[in-house]
CSV table of N, CA and C in Angstrom, one decimal:
chain,number,residue,atom,x,y,z
O,1,UNK,N,-34.9,43.1,110.7
O,1,UNK,CA,-33.6,43.7,110.4
O,1,UNK,C,-32.6,42.7,109.9
O,2,UNK,N,-31.9,43.1,108.9
O,2,UNK,CA,-30.9,42.2,108.3
O,2,UNK,C,-29.7,42.2,109.2
O,3,UNK,N,-28.8,41.1,109.1
O,3,UNK,CA,-27.6,41.1,109.9
O,3,UNK,C,-26.7,42.3,109.6
O,4,UNK,N,-26.7,42.7,108.4
O,4,UNK,CA,-25.8,43.8,108.1
O,4,UNK,C,-26.3,45.1,108.8
O,5,UNK,N,-27.6,45.3,108.8
O,5,UNK,CA,-28.1,46.5,109.5
O,5,UNK,C,-27.9,46.4,111.0
O,6,UNK,N,-28.0,45.2,111.6
O,6,UNK,CA,-27.8,45.0,113.0
O,6,UNK,C,-26.3,45.3,113.3
O,7,UNK,N,-25.4,44.8,112.5
O,7,UNK,CA,-24.0,45.0,112.7
O,7,UNK,C,-23.7,46.5,112.6
O,8,UNK,N,-24.2,47.1,111.6
O,8,UNK,CA,-24.0,48.5,111.3
O,8,UNK,C,-24.5,49.4,112.5
O,9,UNK,N,-25.7,49.0,113.0
O,9,UNK,CA,-26.3,49.7,114.1
O,9,UNK,C,-25.4,49.6,115.4
O,10,UNK,N,-24.9,48.4,115.6
O,10,UNK,CA,-24.0,48.2,116.8
O,10,UNK,C,-22.7,49.0,116.6
O,11,UNK,N,-22.2,49.0,115.4
O,11,UNK,CA,-20.9,49.7,115.2
O,11,UNK,C,-21.2,51.2,115.3
O,12,UNK,N,-22.3,51.7,114.8
O,12,UNK,CA,-22.6,53.1,114.9
O,12,UNK,C,-22.7,53.5,116.3
O,13,UNK,N,-23.4,52.7,117.1
O,13,UNK,CA,-23.6,53.0,118.5
O,13,UNK,C,-22.3,53.0,119.3
O,14,UNK,N,-21.4,52.1,119.0
O,14,UNK,CA,-20.1,52.0,119.6
O,14,UNK,C,-19.2,53.2,119.3
O,15,UNK,N,-19.1,53.5,118.0
O,15,UNK,CA,-18.3,54.7,117.6
O,15,UNK,C,-18.9,56.0,118.1
O,16,UNK,N,-20.2,56.1,118.1
O,16,UNK,CA,-20.8,57.3,118.6
O,16,UNK,C,-20.5,57.5,120.1
O,17,UNK,N,-20.6,56.3,120.8
O,17,UNK,CA,-20.4,56.3,122.3
O,17,UNK,C,-18.9,56.7,122.6
O,18,UNK,N,-18.0,56.1,121.8
O,18,UNK,CA,-16.6,56.4,122.0
O,18,UNK,C,-16.3,57.9,121.8
O,19,UNK,N,-16.8,58.4,120.7
O,19,UNK,CA,-16.7,59.8,120.3
O,19,UNK,C,-17.3,60.7,121.4
O,20,UNK,N,-18.5,60.4,121.8
O,20,UNK,CA,-19.2,61.3,122.8
O,20,UNK,C,-18.5,61.2,124.2
O,21,UNK,N,-18.1,60.0,124.7
O,21,UNK,CA,-17.5,59.9,126.0
O,21,UNK,C,-16.1,60.6,125.9
O,22,UNK,N,-15.4,60.4,124.9
O,22,UNK,CA,-14.0,61.0,124.7
O,22,UNK,C,-14.2,62.5,124.6
O,23,UNK,N,-15.1,63.0,123.9
O,23,UNK,CA,-15.3,64.5,123.7
O,23,UNK,C,-15.7,65.1,125.1
O,24,UNK,N,-16.6,64.4,125.8
O,24,UNK,CA,-17.0,65.0,127.1
O,24,UNK,C,-15.8,65.1,128.1
O,25,UNK,N,-15.0,64.0,128.2
O,25,UNK,CA,-13.9,64.0,129.1
O,25,UNK,C,-12.8,65.0,128.7
O,26,UNK,N,-12.5,65.1,127.4
O,26,UNK,CA,-11.6,66.1,126.9
O,26,UNK,C,-12.1,67.5,127.1
O,27,UNK,N,-13.3,67.8,127.0
O,27,UNK,CA,-13.9,69.1,127.3
O,27,UNK,C,-13.7,69.4,128.8
O,28,UNK,N,-13.9,68.4,129.7
O,28,UNK,CA,-13.7,68.7,131.1
O,28,UNK,C,-12.2,68.9,131.4
O,29,UNK,N,-11.3,68.2,130.7
O,29,UNK,CA,-9.9,68.4,130.9
O,29,UNK,C,-9.5,69.9,130.4
O,30,UNK,N,-10.1,70.3,129.3
O,30,UNK,CA,-9.8,71.7,128.8
O,30,UNK,C,-10.4,72.7,129.8
O,31,UNK,N,-11.5,72.5,130.4
O,31,UNK,CA,-12.1,73.4,131.4
O,31,UNK,C,-11.2,73.4,132.6
O,32,UNK,N,-10.8,72.3,133.1
O,32,UNK,CA,-9.9,72.3,134.3
O,32,UNK,C,-8.6,73.0,134.0
O,33,UNK,N,-8.1,72.9,132.9
O,33,UNK,CA,-6.8,73.5,132.6
O,33,UNK,C,-7.0,75.1,132.5
O,34,UNK,N,-8.1,75.5,131.9
O,34,UNK,CA,-8.4,76.9,131.8
O,34,UNK,C,-8.6,77.5,133.2
O,35,UNK,N,-9.3,76.8,134.1
O,35,UNK,CA,-9.6,77.2,135.5
O,35,UNK,C,-8.3,77.3,136.2
O,36,UNK,N,-7.4,76.3,136.0
O,36,UNK,CA,-6.1,76.3,136.6
O,36,UNK,C,-5.3,77.5,136.2
O,37,UNK,N,-5.3,77.8,135.0
O,37,UNK,CA,-4.5,79.0,134.5
O,37,UNK,C,-5.1,80.3,135.1
O,38,UNK,N,-6.4,80.4,135.2
O,38,UNK,CA,-7.0,81.6,135.8
O,38,UNK,C,-6.7,81.7,137.3
O,39,UNK,N,-6.7,80.6,138.0
O,39,UNK,CA,-6.4,80.6,139.4
O,39,UNK,C,-4.9,81.0,139.6
O,40,UNK,N,-4.0,80.5,138.8
O,40,UNK,CA,-2.6,80.8,138.9
O,40,UNK,C,-2.4,82.3,138.6
O,41,UNK,N,-3.0,82.8,137.6
O,41,UNK,CA,-2.9,84.2,137.2
O,41,UNK,C,-3.3,85.1,138.4
O,42,UNK,N,-4.5,84.8,138.9
O,42,UNK,CA,-5.1,85.6,140.0
O,42,UNK,C,-4.2,85.5,141.2
O,43,UNK,N,-3.7,84.3,141.6
O,43,UNK,CA,-2.9,84.2,142.8
O,43,UNK,C,-1.5,84.9,142.6
O,44,UNK,N,-0.9,84.8,141.4
O,44,UNK,CA,0.3,85.5,141.2
O,44,UNK,C,0.2,87.0,141.2
O,45,UNK,N,-0.9,87.5,140.6
O,45,UNK,CA,-1.2,88.9,140.7
O,45,UNK,C,-1.3,89.4,142.1
O,46,UNK,N,-2.1,88.7,142.9
O,46,UNK,CA,-2.3,89.1,144.3
O,46,UNK,C,-1.0,89.0,145.1
O,47,UNK,N,-0.3,87.9,144.9
O,47,UNK,CA,1.0,87.8,145.6
O,47,UNK,C,1.9,89.0,145.3
O,48,UNK,N,2.0,89.3,144.0
O,48,UNK,CA,2.9,90.4,143.5
O,48,UNK,C,2.5,91.7,144.2
O,49,UNK,N,1.2,92.0,144.2
O,49,UNK,CA,0.7,93.2,144.8
O,49,UNK,C,1.0,93.3,146.3
O,50,UNK,N,0.8,92.2,147.0
O,50,UNK,CA,1.0,92.2,148.4
O,50,UNK,C,2.5,92.3,148.8
O,51,UNK,N,3.4,91.6,148.0
O,51,UNK,CA,4.8,91.7,148.3
O,51,UNK,C,5.3,93.0,147.9
O,52,UNK,N,4.8,93.6,146.9
O,52,UNK,CA,5.3,95.0,146.5
O,52,UNK,C,4.8,96.0,147.6
O,53,UNK,N,3.6,95.8,148.1
O,53,UNK,CA,3.1,96.7,149.2
O,53,UNK,C,3.9,96.5,150.5
O,54,UNK,N,4.3,95.3,150.8
O,54,UNK,CA,5.2,95.0,151.9
O,54,UNK,C,6.5,95.8,151.7
O,55,UNK,N,7.1,95.6,150.6
O,55,UNK,CA,8.3,96.3,150.3
O,55,UNK,C,8.2,97.8,150.4
O,56,UNK,N,7.1,98.4,149.9
O,56,UNK,CA,6.9,99.8,149.9
O,56,UNK,C,6.7,100.3,151.4
O,57,UNK,N,6.0,99.5,152.2
O,57,UNK,CA,5.8,99.9,153.6
O,57,UNK,C,7.1,99.9,154.4
O,58,UNK,N,7.9,98.9,154.2
O,58,UNK,CA,9.2,98.8,154.9
O,58,UNK,C,10.1,99.9,154.3
O,59,UNK,N,10.2,100.0,153.0
O,59,UNK,CA,11.1,101.0,152.4
O,59,UNK,C,10.7,102.5,152.9
O,60,UNK,N,9.4,102.7,153.1
O,60,UNK,CA,8.9,104.0,153.5
O,60,UNK,C,9.4,104.3,154.9
O,61,UNK,N,9.7,103.3,155.7
O,61,UNK,CA,10.2,103.6,157.1
O,61,UNK,C,11.7,103.4,157.2
O,62,UNK,N,12.4,103.2,156.1
O,62,UNK,CA,13.8,102.9,156.1
O,62,UNK,C,14.6,104.1,156.7
O,63,UNK,N,14.2,105.3,156.4
O,63,UNK,CA,14.9,106.4,156.9
O,63,UNK,C,14.8,106.5,158.5
O,64,UNK,N,13.6,106.2,159.0
O,64,UNK,CA,13.4,106.2,160.4
O,64,UNK,C,14.2,105.1,161.1
O,65,UNK,N,14.3,103.9,160.4
O,65,UNK,CA,15.0,102.8,160.9
O,65,UNK,C,16.5,103.1,161.0
O,66,UNK,N,17.0,103.7,159.9
O,66,UNK,CA,18.4,104.1,159.9
O,66,UNK,C,18.7,105.1,160.9
O,67,UNK,N,17.8,106.1,161.2
O,67,UNK,CA,18.0,107.1,162.2
O,67,UNK,C,18.1,106.4,163.6
O,68,UNK,N,17.2,105.4,163.8
O,68,UNK,CA,17.3,104.7,165.1
O,68,UNK,C,18.6,103.9,165.2
O,69,UNK,N,19.0,103.3,164.2
O,69,UNK,CA,20.2,102.5,164.2
O,69,UNK,C,21.4,103.4,164.5
O,70,UNK,N,21.4,104.6,164.0
O,70,UNK,CA,22.5,105.5,164.2
O,70,UNK,C,22.4,106.2,165.6
O,71,UNK,N,21.4,105.9,166.4
O,71,UNK,CA,21.3,106.4,167.7
O,71,UNK,C,20.5,107.7,167.8
O,72,UNK,N,19.9,108.1,166.7
O,72,UNK,CA,19.1,109.3,166.6
O,72,UNK,C,17.7,109.2,167.3
O,73,UNK,N,17.1,110.3,167.4
O,73,UNK,CA,15.7,110.3,168.1
O,73,UNK,C,14.7,110.7,167.0
O,74,UNK,N,13.8,109.8,166.6
O,74,UNK,CA,12.9,110.1,165.5
O,74,UNK,C,11.7,111.0,166.1
O,75,UNK,N,11.1,111.7,165.2
O,75,UNK,CA,9.9,112.5,165.6
O,75,UNK,C,8.8,111.7,166.1
O,76,UNK,N,7.9,112.2,166.9
O,76,UNK,CA,6.7,111.5,167.4
O,76,UNK,C,5.9,110.9,166.2
O,77,UNK,N,5.8,111.7,165.1
O,77,UNK,CA,5.1,111.2,163.9
O,77,UNK,C,5.8,110.0,163.3
O,78,UNK,N,7.1,110.0,163.2
O,78,UNK,CA,7.9,108.9,162.7
O,78,UNK,C,7.8,107.7,163.6
O,79,UNK,N,7.8,107.9,164.9
O,79,UNK,CA,7.6,106.8,165.8
O,79,UNK,C,6.2,106.1,165.6
O,80,UNK,N,5.2,106.9,165.4
O,80,UNK,CA,3.8,106.4,165.2
O,80,UNK,C,3.8,105.6,163.9
O,81,UNK,N,4.4,106.1,162.9
O,81,UNK,CA,4.4,105.4,161.6
O,81,UNK,C,5.1,104.1,161.7
O,82,UNK,N,6.2,104.1,162.5
O,82,UNK,CA,7.0,102.9,162.6
O,82,UNK,C,6.2,101.9,163.4
O,83,UNK,N,5.5,102.3,164.4
O,83,UNK,CA,4.7,101.4,165.2
O,83,UNK,C,3.6,100.8,164.4
O,84,UNK,N,3.0,101.6,163.5
O,84,UNK,CA,2.0,101.1,162.6
O,84,UNK,C,2.5,100.2,161.5
O,85,UNK,N,3.8,100.2,161.3
O,85,UNK,CA,4.4,99.4,160.2
O,85,UNK,C,4.1,97.9,160.4
O,86,UNK,N,4.2,97.5,161.7
O,86,UNK,CA,4.0,96.0,162.0
O,86,UNK,C,2.6,95.6,161.6
O,87,UNK,N,1.6,96.4,161.9
O,87,UNK,CA,0.2,96.1,161.6
O,87,UNK,C,0.0,96.1,160.1
O,88,UNK,N,0.6,97.0,159.4
O,88,UNK,CA,0.5,97.1,158.0
O,88,UNK,C,1.1,95.9,157.3
O,89,UNK,N,2.3,95.6,157.7
O,89,UNK,CA,3.0,94.4,157.1
O,89,UNK,C,2.2,93.1,157.4
O,90,UNK,N,1.7,93.0,158.6
O,90,UNK,CA,0.9,91.9,159.0
O,90,UNK,C,-0.3,91.7,158.1
O,91,UNK,N,-0.9,92.8,157.8
O,91,UNK,CA,-2.1,92.7,156.8
O,91,UNK,C,-1.7,92.3,155.4
O,92,UNK,N,-0.5,92.8,155.0
O,92,UNK,CA,-0.1,92.3,153.6
O,92,UNK,C,0.3,90.9,153.6
O,93,UNK,N,1.0,90.4,154.7
O,93,UNK,CA,1.4,89.0,154.8
O,93,UNK,C,0.1,88.1,154.8
O,94,UNK,N,-0.9,88.5,155.6
O,94,UNK,CA,-2.2,87.7,155.6
O,94,UNK,C,-2.8,87.7,154.2
O,95,UNK,N,-2.8,88.8,153.5
O,95,UNK,CA,-3.3,88.8,152.2
O,95,UNK,C,-2.5,87.9,151.2
O,96,UNK,N,-1.2,87.9,151.4
O,96,UNK,CA,-0.4,87.0,150.5
O,96,UNK,C,-0.6,85.6,150.9
O,97,UNK,N,-0.8,85.2,152.1
O,97,UNK,CA,-1.1,83.9,152.5
O,97,UNK,C,-2.4,83.4,152.0
O,98,UNK,N,-3.4,84.3,152.0
O,98,UNK,CA,-4.7,83.9,151.4
O,98,UNK,C,-4.5,83.7,149.9
O,99,UNK,N,-3.7,84.4,149.2
O,99,UNK,CA,-3.5,84.2,147.8
O,99,UNK,C,-2.8,82.9,147.6
O,100,UNK,N,-2.0,82.5,148.5
O,100,UNK,CA,-1.3,81.2,148.3
O,100,UNK,C,-2.2,80.0,148.4
O,101,UNK,N,-3.4,80.2,149.0
O,101,UNK,CA,-4.4,79.1,149.2
O,101,UNK,C,-4.9,78.7,147.8
O,102,UNK,N,-4.7,79.5,146.8
O,102,UNK,CA,-5.1,79.1,145.4
O,102,UNK,C,-4.3,78.0,145.0
O,103,UNK,N,-3.1,77.8,145.5
O,103,UNK,CA,-2.2,76.7,145.2
O,103,UNK,C,-2.9,75.4,145.5
O,104,UNK,N,-3.6,75.3,146.6
O,104,UNK,CA,-4.3,74.1,147.0
O,104,UNK,C,-5.4,73.8,146.0
O,105,UNK,N,-6.1,74.8,145.6
O,105,UNK,CA,-7.2,74.6,144.6
O,105,UNK,C,-6.6,74.2,143.2
O,106,UNK,N,-5.5,74.8,142.9
O,106,UNK,CA,-4.9,74.5,141.6
O,106,UNK,C,-4.4,73.1,141.6
O,107,UNK,N,-3.8,72.6,142.7
O,107,UNK,CA,-3.4,71.2,142.8
O,107,UNK,C,-4.6,70.3,142.6
O,108,UNK,N,-5.7,70.6,143.2
O,108,UNK,CA,-6.9,69.8,143.1
O,108,UNK,C,-7.4,69.7,141.6
O,109,UNK,N,-7.3,70.9,140.9
O,109,UNK,CA,-7.7,70.9,139.5
O,109,UNK,C,-6.7,70.0,138.7
O,110,UNK,N,-5.4,70.2,138.9
O,110,UNK,CA,-4.4,69.4,138.2
O,110,UNK,C,-4.6,67.9,138.5
O,111,UNK,N,-4.8,67.5,139.7
O,111,UNK,CA,-5.1,66.1,140.1
O,111,UNK,C,-6.3,65.6,139.3
O,112,UNK,N,-7.3,66.4,139.3
O,112,UNK,CA,-8.6,65.9,138.6
O,112,UNK,C,-8.3,65.8,137.1
O,113,UNK,N,-7.6,66.7,136.6
O,113,UNK,CA,-7.2,66.7,135.1
O,113,UNK,C,-6.4,65.4,134.8
O,114,UNK,N,-5.4,65.1,135.7
O,114,UNK,CA,-4.6,63.9,135.4
O,114,UNK,C,-5.5,62.7,135.5
O,115,UNK,N,-6.4,62.6,136.5
O,115,UNK,CA,-7.3,61.5,136.6
O,115,UNK,C,-8.2,61.3,135.3
O,116,UNK,N,-8.6,62.5,134.8
O,116,UNK,CA,-9.4,62.4,133.6
O,116,UNK,C,-8.6,61.9,132.4
O,117,UNK,N,-7.4,62.3,132.3
O,117,UNK,CA,-6.5,61.9,131.2
O,117,UNK,C,-6.2,60.4,131.3
O,118,UNK,N,-5.9,60.0,132.6
O,118,UNK,CA,-5.7,58.5,132.8
O,118,UNK,C,-6.9,57.7,132.5
O,119,UNK,N,-8.1,58.2,133.0
O,119,UNK,CA,-9.4,57.5,132.7
O,119,UNK,C,-9.6,57.4,131.2
O,120,UNK,N,-9.4,58.5,130.5
O,120,UNK,CA,-9.6,58.4,129.0
O,120,UNK,C,-8.6,57.4,128.4
O,121,UNK,N,-7.4,57.4,128.9
O,121,UNK,CA,-6.4,56.4,128.3
O,121,UNK,C,-6.9,55.0,128.6
O,122,UNK,N,-7.4,54.7,129.8
O,122,UNK,CA,-7.9,53.4,130.1
O,122,UNK,C,-9.1,53.1,129.3
O,123,UNK,N,-10.0,54.1,129.1
O,123,UNK,CA,-11.2,54.0,128.2
O,123,UNK,C,-10.8,53.5,126.8
O,124,UNK,N,-9.8,54.2,126.3
O,124,UNK,CA,-9.3,53.8,124.9
O,124,UNK,C,-8.6,52.5,124.9
O,125,UNK,N,-7.9,52.2,126.0
O,125,UNK,CA,-7.2,50.8,126.1
O,125,UNK,C,-8.3,49.7,126.1
O,126,UNK,N,-9.4,50.0,126.7
O,126,UNK,CA,-10.5,49.0,126.7
O,126,UNK,C,-11.0,48.7,125.3
O,127,UNK,N,-11.1,49.8,124.6
O,127,UNK,CA,-11.6,49.7,123.2
O,127,UNK,C,-10.5,48.8,122.4
O,128,UNK,N,-9.3,49.1,122.6
O,128,UNK,CA,-8.2,48.4,121.9
O,128,UNK,C,-8.2,46.9,122.3
O,129,UNK,N,-8.3,46.6,123.6
O,129,UNK,CA,-8.2,45.2,124.0
O,129,UNK,C,-9.4,44.4,123.6
O,130,UNK,N,-10.5,45.0,123.6
O,130,UNK,CA,-11.7,44.3,123.1
O,130,UNK,C,-11.6,44.1,121.6
O,131,UNK,N,-11.1,45.1,120.9
O,131,UNK,CA,-10.9,45.1,119.4
O,131,UNK,C,-10.0,44.0,119.0
O,132,UNK,N,-9.0,43.7,119.9
O,132,UNK,CA,-8.0,42.6,119.6
O,132,UNK,C,-8.7,41.3,119.7
O,133,UNK,N,-9.8,41.1,120.4
O,133,UNK,CA,-10.5,39.9,120.5
O,133,UNK,C,-11.2,39.5,119.2
O,134,UNK,N,-11.4,40.5,118.3
O,134,UNK,CA,-12.2,40.2,117.1
O,134,UNK,C,-11.2,39.6,116.1
O,135,UNK,N,-11.6,38.5,115.6
O,135,UNK,CA,-10.8,37.8,114.6
O,135,UNK,C,-11.3,38.2,113.2
O,136,UNK,N,-10.4,38.1,112.2
O,136,UNK,CA,-10.9,38.5,110.9
O,136,UNK,C,-12.0,37.7,110.3
O,137,UNK,N,-12.1,36.5,110.7
O,137,UNK,CA,-13.2,35.6,110.2
O,137,UNK,C,-14.4,35.5,111.2
O,138,UNK,N,-14.5,36.5,112.1
O,138,UNK,CA,-15.6,36.4,113.0
O,138,UNK,C,-16.9,36.6,112.3
O,139,UNK,N,-17.9,35.9,112.7
O,139,UNK,CA,-19.3,36.0,112.1
O,139,UNK,C,-20.0,37.2,112.7
O,140,UNK,N,-21.1,37.5,112.0
O,140,UNK,CA,-21.9,38.7,112.5
O,140,UNK,C,-22.3,38.6,113.9
O,141,UNK,N,-22.8,37.4,114.3
O,141,UNK,CA,-23.3,37.3,115.7
O,141,UNK,C,-22.1,37.5,116.7
O,142,UNK,N,-20.9,37.0,116.4
O,142,UNK,CA,-19.8,37.2,117.3
O,142,UNK,C,-19.4,38.7,117.3
O,143,UNK,N,-19.5,39.4,116.2
O,143,UNK,CA,-19.1,40.8,116.1
O,143,UNK,C,-20.2,41.6,116.9
O,144,UNK,N,-21.4,41.3,116.7
O,144,UNK,CA,-22.5,42.0,117.4
O,144,UNK,C,-22.3,41.8,118.9
O,145,UNK,N,-22.0,40.6,119.4
O,145,UNK,CA,-21.8,40.3,120.8
O,145,UNK,C,-20.6,41.1,121.3
O,146,UNK,N,-19.5,41.1,120.6
O,146,UNK,CA,-18.3,41.8,121.0
O,146,UNK,C,-18.6,43.3,121.1
O,147,UNK,N,-19.3,43.8,120.1
O,147,UNK,CA,-19.6,45.2,120.1
O,147,UNK,C,-20.5,45.6,121.3
O,148,UNK,N,-21.4,44.8,121.6
O,148,UNK,CA,-22.2,45.0,122.8
O,148,UNK,C,-21.4,45.0,124.1
O,149,UNK,N,-20.5,44.1,124.2
O,149,UNK,CA,-19.6,44.0,125.4
O,149,UNK,C,-18.7,45.3,125.5
O,150,UNK,N,-18.2,45.7,124.3
O,150,UNK,CA,-17.3,46.8,124.3
O,150,UNK,C,-18.1,48.1,124.7
O,151,UNK,N,-19.3,48.2,124.1
O,151,UNK,CA,-20.1,49.4,124.4
O,151,UNK,C,-20.5,49.4,125.9
O,152,UNK,N,-20.8,48.3,126.5
O,152,UNK,CA,-21.2,48.2,127.9
O,152,UNK,C,-20.0,48.5,128.8
O,153,UNK,N,-18.8,47.9,128.4
O,153,UNK,CA,-17.6,48.2,129.2
O,153,UNK,C,-17.2,49.7,129.2
O,154,UNK,N,-17.3,50.3,128.0
O,154,UNK,CA,-17.0,51.7,127.9
O,154,UNK,C,-18.0,52.6,128.6
O,155,UNK,N,-19.2,52.3,128.6
O,155,UNK,CA,-20.2,53.0,129.3
O,155,UNK,C,-20.0,53.0,130.8
O,156,UNK,N,-19.7,51.8,131.3
O,156,UNK,CA,-19.4,51.6,132.7
O,156,UNK,C,-18.2,52.4,133.1
O,157,UNK,N,-17.1,52.3,132.3
O,157,UNK,CA,-15.9,53.0,132.7
O,157,UNK,C,-16.1,54.5,132.7
O,158,UNK,N,-16.9,55.0,131.7
O,158,UNK,CA,-17.1,56.4,131.6
O,158,UNK,C,-17.9,56.9,132.8
O,159,UNK,N,-18.9,56.1,133.2
O,159,UNK,CA,-19.7,56.5,134.4
O,159,UNK,C,-18.9,56.5,135.7
O,160,UNK,N,-18.0,55.5,135.8
O,160,UNK,CA,-17.2,55.4,137.0
O,160,UNK,C,-16.2,56.5,137.1
O,161,UNK,N,-15.6,56.9,135.9
O,161,UNK,CA,-14.7,58.1,135.9
O,161,UNK,C,-15.5,59.3,136.3
O,162,UNK,N,-16.6,59.5,135.7
O,162,UNK,CA,-17.4,60.7,136.0
O,162,UNK,C,-17.8,60.8,137.4
O,163,UNK,N,-18.1,59.7,138.0
O,163,UNK,CA,-18.6,59.7,139.4
O,163,UNK,C,-17.5,59.9,140.4
O,164,UNK,N,-16.2,59.5,140.0
O,164,UNK,CA,-15.1,59.7,141.0
O,164,UNK,C,-14.5,61.1,140.9
O,165,UNK,N,-14.9,61.9,140.0
O,165,UNK,CA,-14.3,63.3,139.8
O,165,UNK,C,-15.4,64.3,140.3
O,166,UNK,N,-15.0,65.0,141.4
O,166,UNK,CA,-15.9,66.0,141.9
O,166,UNK,C,-15.9,67.2,140.9
O,167,UNK,N,-17.0,67.9,140.8
O,167,UNK,CA,-17.0,69.1,140.0
O,167,UNK,C,-16.4,70.3,140.7
O,168,UNK,N,-16.7,70.4,142.1
O,168,UNK,CA,-16.2,71.6,142.8
O,168,UNK,C,-14.8,71.4,143.2
O,169,UNK,N,-14.1,72.5,143.3
O,169,UNK,CA,-12.7,72.6,143.8
O,169,UNK,C,-12.8,73.4,145.1
O,170,UNK,N,-12.3,72.9,146.2
O,170,UNK,CA,-12.5,73.6,147.4
O,170,UNK,C,-11.2,73.8,148.1
O,171,UNK,N,-11.1,74.8,149.0
O,171,UNK,CA,-10.0,75.1,149.8
O,171,UNK,C,-10.4,75.0,151.2
O,172,UNK,N,-9.7,74.3,152.0
O,172,UNK,CA,-10.0,74.1,153.4
O,172,UNK,C,-8.8,74.2,154.3
O,173,UNK,N,-7.9,75.1,154.0
O,173,UNK,CA,-6.7,75.2,154.8
O,173,UNK,C,-6.6,76.7,155.3
O,174,UNK,N,-5.7,76.9,156.2
O,174,UNK,CA,-5.3,78.2,156.8
O,174,UNK,C,-6.5,78.9,157.5
O,175,UNK,N,-6.4,80.1,157.8
O,175,UNK,CA,-7.4,80.8,158.7
O,175,UNK,C,-8.5,81.5,157.9
O,176,UNK,N,-8.4,81.5,156.6
O,176,UNK,CA,-9.4,82.4,155.9
O,176,UNK,C,-10.8,81.8,155.7
O,177,UNK,N,-10.9,80.5,156.1
O,177,UNK,CA,-12.2,79.9,155.9
O,177,UNK,C,-12.2,79.0,154.7
O,178,UNK,N,-13.4,78.5,154.3
O,178,UNK,CA,-13.5,77.6,153.2
O,178,UNK,C,-13.9,78.4,152.0
O,179,UNK,N,-13.4,77.9,150.9
O,179,UNK,CA,-13.7,78.5,149.6
O,179,UNK,C,-14.1,77.4,148.6
O,180,UNK,N,-15.1,77.5,147.9
O,180,UNK,CA,-15.5,76.5,146.9
O,180,UNK,C,-15.7,77.2,145.5
O,181,UNK,N,-15.0,76.7,144.5
O,181,UNK,CA,-15.0,77.3,143.2
O,181,UNK,C,-15.5,76.3,142.2
O,182,UNK,N,-16.0,76.7,141.1
O,182,UNK,CA,-16.4,76.0,139.9
O,182,UNK,C,-17.4,74.9,140.3
């Protein structure tokens, strides 16, 4: 192989590696952001439903509560409904709390996304710092050696970043048990 072909081969491998590693990490960032949006939408929908149900349950008993406050005597049916109100509201509150657990998973996704962006920035900084070592009058051997070092450093950084980021997002708080998504 001629020196020109060797240099071209190393340059092609380096640029392909940078493109591939960058594309993979940006695809993961995009996926994490989409998952975060879906989690937030689902959690907000569930919270809205449960808070509106709590409001409806309490409002439905407002007449009986006002009668009691005025010193009146509610019917046995109204008393039973009022007694059941606490259990009903308790169920809605538990459902709302479960919905809020998505906040934990959303935070995990956002933290992972930030780590990916930071890792990609460091990845590109490595490329820039090694590129600064190349002098305009560098010979082919020096360029080939530098390209090899850059390729190796970038591959190591990419593997380290990938290995530090878990794929699964899990929830391990409150009373509803463990949930693992994605």
